[in-house]
């Protein structure tokens, strides 16, 4: 299975890759949406200290979020003593549309919700633009000599 995933490379989304590898337990569930030219990524991660337990890094066009969570509870009564430990690392990689400077990314933590805001280029700026085609030999030559082929192709 891993060889199939390696051959497919980045064509498989993170959710499918983790599902195929059986790694859903360490997957950080997030909500993603766009708001006023900003990609907003939110994750519910209550009971953590964001200064110690969260790492957010930008690698190329991928934002990597890693959260470590540790919880300890103890219970003492007449019958004895019981303690429980729960811990784990949860991560998620989000593809960022377009080039982003890490200095422009903002992260906050409030009431158990981690929020990351990433500015993205306007869709209007990223709109498709038609590329003119000139007729000719296909080697970059301008054509057969009259010049009318290039002017009609650019309309």
PDB file of C-alpha atoms in Angstrom:
ATOM      1  CA  UNK A   1       0.000   0.000   0.000  1.00  0.00           C
ATOM      2  CA  UNK A   2       2.799   2.438   0.865  1.00  0.00           C
ATOM      3  CA  UNK A   3       4.384   1.921  -2.556  1.00  0.00           C
ATOM      4  CA  UNK A   4       1.104   2.963  -4.216  1.00  0.00           C
ATOM      5  CA  UNK A   5       0.961   6.076  -2.065  1.00  0.00           C
ATOM      6  CA  UNK A   6       4.611   6.934  -2.821  1.00  0.00           C
ATOM      7  CA  UNK A   7       4.015   6.573  -6.577  1.00  0.00           C
ATOM      8  CA  UNK A   8       0.916   8.743  -6.465  1.00  0.00           C
ATOM      9  CA  UNK A   9       2.856  11.434  -4.609  1.00  0.00           C
ATOM     10  CA  UNK A  10       1.017  14.658  -3.927  1.00  0.00           C
ATOM     11  CA  UNK A  11      -2.020  13.658  -6.028  1.00  0.00           C
ATOM     12  CA  UNK A  12      -3.553  12.004  -2.946  1.00  0.00           C
ATOM     13  CA  UNK A  13      -5.069  14.401  -0.441  1.00  0.00           C
ATOM     14  CA  UNK A  14      -3.923  14.167   3.152  1.00  0.00           C
ATOM     15  CA  UNK A  15      -7.245  12.725   4.317  1.00  0.00           C
ATOM     16  CA  UNK A  16      -7.028   9.830   1.830  1.00  0.00           C
ATOM     17  CA  UNK A  17      -3.331   9.254   2.508  1.00  0.00           C
ATOM     18  CA  UNK A  18      -3.963   8.985   6.253  1.00  0.00           C
ATOM     19  CA  UNK A  19      -6.980   6.728   5.665  1.00  0.00           C
ATOM     20  CA  UNK A  20      -4.984   4.372   3.418  1.00  0.00           C
ATOM     21  CA  UNK A  21      -2.080   4.291   5.873  1.00  0.00           C
ATOM     22  CA  UNK A  22      -4.418   3.666   8.840  1.00  0.00           C
ATOM     23  CA  UNK A  23      -3.319   6.877  10.539  1.00  0.00           C
ATOM     24  CA  UNK A  24      -6.651   8.560  11.316  1.00  0.00           C
ATOM     25  CA  UNK A  25      -6.048   8.621  15.070  1.00  0.00           C
ATOM     26  CA  UNK A  26      -3.338  11.278  14.860  1.00  0.00           C
ATOM     27  CA  UNK A  27      -5.170  13.447  12.349  1.00  0.00           C
ATOM     28  CA  UNK A  28      -6.086  16.937  13.525  1.00  0.00           C
ATOM     29  CA  UNK A  29      -9.580  17.812  12.367  1.00  0.00           C
ATOM     30  CA  UNK A  30      -9.854  21.342  11.046  1.00  0.00           C
ATOM     31  CA  UNK A  31     -12.360  23.709   9.498  1.00  0.00           C
ATOM     32  CA  UNK A  32     -11.138  25.675   6.451  1.00  0.00           C
ATOM     33  CA  UNK A  33     -12.847  28.607   4.764  1.00  0.00           C
ATOM     34  CA  UNK A  34     -12.102  31.895   3.000  1.00  0.00           C
ATOM     35  CA  UNK A  35     -13.041  35.223   4.522  1.00  0.00           C
ATOM     36  CA  UNK A  36     -12.182  38.618   2.988  1.00  0.00           C
ATOM     37  CA  UNK A  37      -9.074  37.459   1.096  1.00  0.00           C
ATOM     38  CA  UNK A  38      -7.894  35.277   3.972  1.00  0.00           C
ATOM     39  CA  UNK A  39      -7.754  31.495   4.317  1.00  0.00           C
ATOM     40  CA  UNK A  40      -8.934  30.688   7.844  1.00  0.00           C
ATOM     41  CA  UNK A  41      -8.024  27.345   9.437  1.00  0.00           C
ATOM     42  CA  UNK A  42      -9.619  26.488  12.801  1.00  0.00           C
ATOM     43  CA  UNK A  43      -9.087  23.479  15.056  1.00  0.00           C
ATOM     44  CA  UNK A  44     -10.692  22.644  18.384  1.00  0.00           C
ATOM     45  CA  UNK A  45      -7.878  21.718  20.760  1.00  0.00           C
ATOM     46  CA  UNK A  46      -9.022  22.413  24.331  1.00  0.00           C
ATOM     47  CA  UNK A  47      -6.769  21.993  27.332  1.00  0.00           C
ATOM     48  CA  UNK A  48      -3.418  22.830  25.744  1.00  0.00           C
ATOM     49  CA  UNK A  49      -0.829  25.545  26.240  1.00  0.00           C
ATOM     50  CA  UNK A  50      -0.293  27.003  22.751  1.00  0.00           C
ATOM     51  CA  UNK A  51       3.176  28.300  23.668  1.00  0.00           C
ATOM     52  CA  UNK A  52       4.382  24.774  24.525  1.00  0.00           C
ATOM     53  CA  UNK A  53       2.058  22.383  22.706  1.00  0.00           C
ATOM     54  CA  UNK A  54       1.601  23.835  19.204  1.00  0.00           C
ATOM     55  CA  UNK A  55       4.026  24.063  16.277  1.00  0.00           C
ATOM     56  CA  UNK A  56       2.965  25.800  13.075  1.00  0.00           C
ATOM     57  CA  UNK A  57       5.411  25.805  10.154  1.00  0.00           C
ATOM     58  CA  UNK A  58       5.257  26.824   6.517  1.00  0.00           C
ATOM     59  CA  UNK A  59       7.116  24.521   4.127  1.00  0.00           C
ATOM     60  CA  UNK A  60       6.779  25.614   0.509  1.00  0.00           C
ATOM     61  CA  UNK A  61       3.049  26.009  -0.041  1.00  0.00           C
ATOM     62  CA  UNK A  62       2.063  23.699   2.822  1.00  0.00           C
ATOM     63  CA  UNK A  63       1.119  24.865   6.296  1.00  0.00           C
ATOM     64  CA  UNK A  64       1.895  22.188   8.883  1.00  0.00           C
ATOM     65  CA  UNK A  65       0.084  22.281  12.231  1.00  0.00           C
ATOM     66  CA  UNK A  66       1.171  19.935  15.028  1.00  0.00           C
ATOM     67  CA  UNK A  67      -0.517  19.824  18.441  1.00  0.00           C
ATOM     68  CA  UNK A  68       0.655  17.816  21.450  1.00  0.00           C
ATOM     69  CA  UNK A  69      -1.903  17.031  24.145  1.00  0.00           C
ATOM     70  CA  UNK A  70      -1.296  15.502  27.548  1.00  0.00           C
ATOM     71  CA  UNK A  71      -3.860  15.012  30.274  1.00  0.00           C
ATOM     72  CA  UNK A  72      -3.417  13.398  33.672  1.00  0.00           C
ATOM     73  CA  UNK A  73      -6.096  12.628  36.234  1.00  0.00           C
ATOM     74  CA  UNK A  74      -5.760  11.077  39.678  1.00  0.00           C
ATOM     75  CA  UNK A  75      -8.429   9.672  41.947  1.00  0.00           C
ATOM     76  CA  UNK A  76      -7.870   8.643  45.567  1.00  0.00           C
ATOM     77  CA  UNK A  77     -10.522   7.110  47.803  1.00  0.00           C
ATOM     78  CA  UNK A  78     -10.903   4.472  50.540  1.00  0.00           C
ATOM     79  CA  UNK A  79     -10.584   1.613  48.058  1.00  0.00           C
ATOM     80  CA  UNK A  80      -7.352   2.763  46.464  1.00  0.00           C
ATOM     81  CA  UNK A  81      -5.673   5.000  43.995  1.00  0.00           C
ATOM     82  CA  UNK A  82      -6.307   5.374  40.290  1.00  0.00           C
ATOM     83  CA  UNK A  83      -4.513   7.550  37.747  1.00  0.00           C
ATOM     84  CA  UNK A  84      -5.037   7.971  34.020  1.00  0.00           C
ATOM     85  CA  UNK A  85      -2.836   9.450  31.360  1.00  0.00           C
ATOM     86  CA  UNK A  86      -4.013  10.540  27.947  1.00  0.00           C
ATOM     87  CA  UNK A  87      -1.529  11.927  25.484  1.00  0.00           C
ATOM     88  CA  UNK A  88      -0.865  12.159  21.804  1.00  0.00           C
ATOM     89  CA  UNK A  89       0.325  14.246  18.899  1.00  0.00           C
ATOM     90  CA  UNK A  90      -2.115  15.393  16.271  1.00  0.00           C
ATOM     91  CA  UNK A  91      -1.116  16.986  12.992  1.00  0.00           C
ATOM     92  CA  UNK A  92      -2.519  18.351   9.787  1.00  0.00           C
ATOM     93  CA  UNK A  93      -1.065  19.777   6.591  1.00  0.00           C
ATOM     94  CA  UNK A  94      -3.054  22.400   4.694  1.00  0.00           C
ATOM     95  CA  UNK A  95      -2.130  23.446   1.168  1.00  0.00           C
ATOM     96  CA  UNK A  96      -1.915  27.217   0.862  1.00  0.00           C
ATOM     97  CA  UNK A  97      -3.094  28.679  -2.466  1.00  0.00           C
ATOM     98  CA  UNK A  98      -0.405  30.923  -3.887  1.00  0.00           C
ATOM     99  CA  UNK A  99       2.830  32.239  -2.427  1.00  0.00           C
ATOM    100  CA  UNK A 100       2.647  33.445   1.177  1.00  0.00           C
ATOM    101  CA  UNK A 101       5.228  35.112   3.398  1.00  0.00           C
ATOM    102  CA  UNK A 102       5.285  33.480   6.839  1.00  0.00           C
ATOM    103  CA  UNK A 103       5.433  36.953   8.418  1.00  0.00           C
ATOM    104  CA  UNK A 104       1.881  37.570   7.150  1.00  0.00           C
ATOM    105  CA  UNK A 105       0.419  34.445   8.807  1.00  0.00           C
ATOM    106  CA  UNK A 106      -1.363  35.047  12.115  1.00  0.00           C
ATOM    107  CA  UNK A 107      -2.237  32.407  14.705  1.00  0.00           C
ATOM    108  CA  UNK A 108      -4.339  32.790  17.847  1.00  0.00           C
ATOM    109  CA  UNK A 109      -5.750  30.545  20.556  1.00  0.00           C
ATOM    110  CA  UNK A 110      -8.963  31.423  22.386  1.00  0.00           C
ATOM    111  CA  UNK A 111     -11.373  29.255  24.401  1.00  0.00           C
ATOM    112  CA  UNK A 112      -9.874  25.999  23.117  1.00  0.00           C
ATOM    113  CA  UNK A 113      -9.909  27.006  19.440  1.00  0.00           C
ATOM    114  CA  UNK A 114      -6.691  27.425  17.467  1.00  0.00           C
ATOM    115  CA  UNK A 115      -7.174  29.806  14.536  1.00  0.00           C
ATOM    116  CA  UNK A 116      -4.639  30.410  11.757  1.00  0.00           C
ATOM    117  CA  UNK A 117      -5.215  33.224   9.227  1.00  0.00           C
ATOM    118  CA  UNK A 118      -3.316  33.165   5.936  1.00  0.00           C
ATOM    119  CA  UNK A 119      -3.672  35.994   3.394  1.00  0.00           C
ATOM    120  CA  UNK A 120      -4.288  34.656  -0.117  1.00  0.00           C
ATOM    121  CA  UNK A 121      -4.226  36.459  -3.452  1.00  0.00           C
ATOM    122  CA  UNK A 122      -7.540  37.668  -4.864  1.00  0.00           C
ATOM    123  CA  UNK A 123      -9.271  35.371  -7.317  1.00  0.00           C
ATOM    124  CA  UNK A 124      -9.525  38.349  -9.677  1.00  0.00           C
ATOM    125  CA  UNK A 125      -5.737  38.650  -9.790  1.00  0.00           C
ATOM    126  CA  UNK A 126      -5.375  34.925 -10.348  1.00  0.00           C
ATOM    127  CA  UNK A 127      -7.999  34.867 -13.126  1.00  0.00           C
ATOM    128  CA  UNK A 128      -7.133  33.009 -16.285  1.00  0.00           C
ATOM    129  CA  UNK A 129      -5.629  35.072 -19.073  1.00  0.00           C
ATOM    130  CA  UNK A 130      -5.753  34.029 -22.700  1.00  0.00           C
ATOM    131  CA  UNK A 131      -2.386  33.496 -24.352  1.00  0.00           C
ATOM    132  CA  UNK A 132      -2.214  34.542 -28.023  1.00  0.00           C
ATOM    133  CA  UNK A 133      -1.143  31.887 -30.535  1.00  0.00           C
ATOM    134  CA  UNK A 134       0.797  32.695 -33.677  1.00  0.00           C
ATOM    135  CA  UNK A 135       0.734  30.510 -36.770  1.00  0.00           C
ATOM    136  CA  UNK A 136       3.947  29.262 -38.178  1.00  0.00           C
ATOM    137  CA  UNK A 137       6.362  26.413 -38.136  1.00  0.00           C
ATOM    138  CA  UNK A 138       6.022  25.794 -34.416  1.00  0.00           C
ATOM    139  CA  UNK A 139       9.576  26.871 -33.706  1.00  0.00           C
ATOM    140  CA  UNK A 140       8.748  30.383 -32.640  1.00  0.00           C
ATOM    141  CA  UNK A 141       8.967  31.824 -36.159  1.00  0.00           C
ATOM    142  CA  UNK A 142       6.495  34.587 -36.983  1.00  0.00           C
ATOM    143  CA  UNK A 143       4.800  32.840 -39.898  1.00  0.00           C
ATOM    144  CA  UNK A 144       4.877  32.687 -43.653  1.00  0.00           C
ATOM    145  CA  UNK A 145       5.672  36.305 -44.232  1.00  0.00           C
ATOM    146  CA  UNK A 146       2.482  38.395 -44.476  1.00  0.00           C
ATOM    147  CA  UNK A 147       2.018  38.925 -40.759  1.00  0.00           C
ATOM    148  CA  UNK A 148      -1.765  38.557 -40.992  1.00  0.00           C
ATOM    149  CA  UNK A 149      -1.721  35.172 -39.291  1.00  0.00           C
ATOM    150  CA  UNK A 150      -0.361  36.615 -36.011  1.00  0.00           C
ATOM    151  CA  UNK A 151      -2.759  39.536 -35.959  1.00  0.00           C
ATOM    152  CA  UNK A 152      -5.843  37.369 -36.512  1.00  0.00           C
ATOM    153  CA  UNK A 153      -4.809  34.850 -33.864  1.00  0.00           C
ATOM    154  CA  UNK A 154      -4.525  37.522 -31.186  1.00  0.00           C
ATOM    155  CA  UNK A 155      -8.110  38.774 -31.392  1.00  0.00           C
TER     156      UNK A 155
END
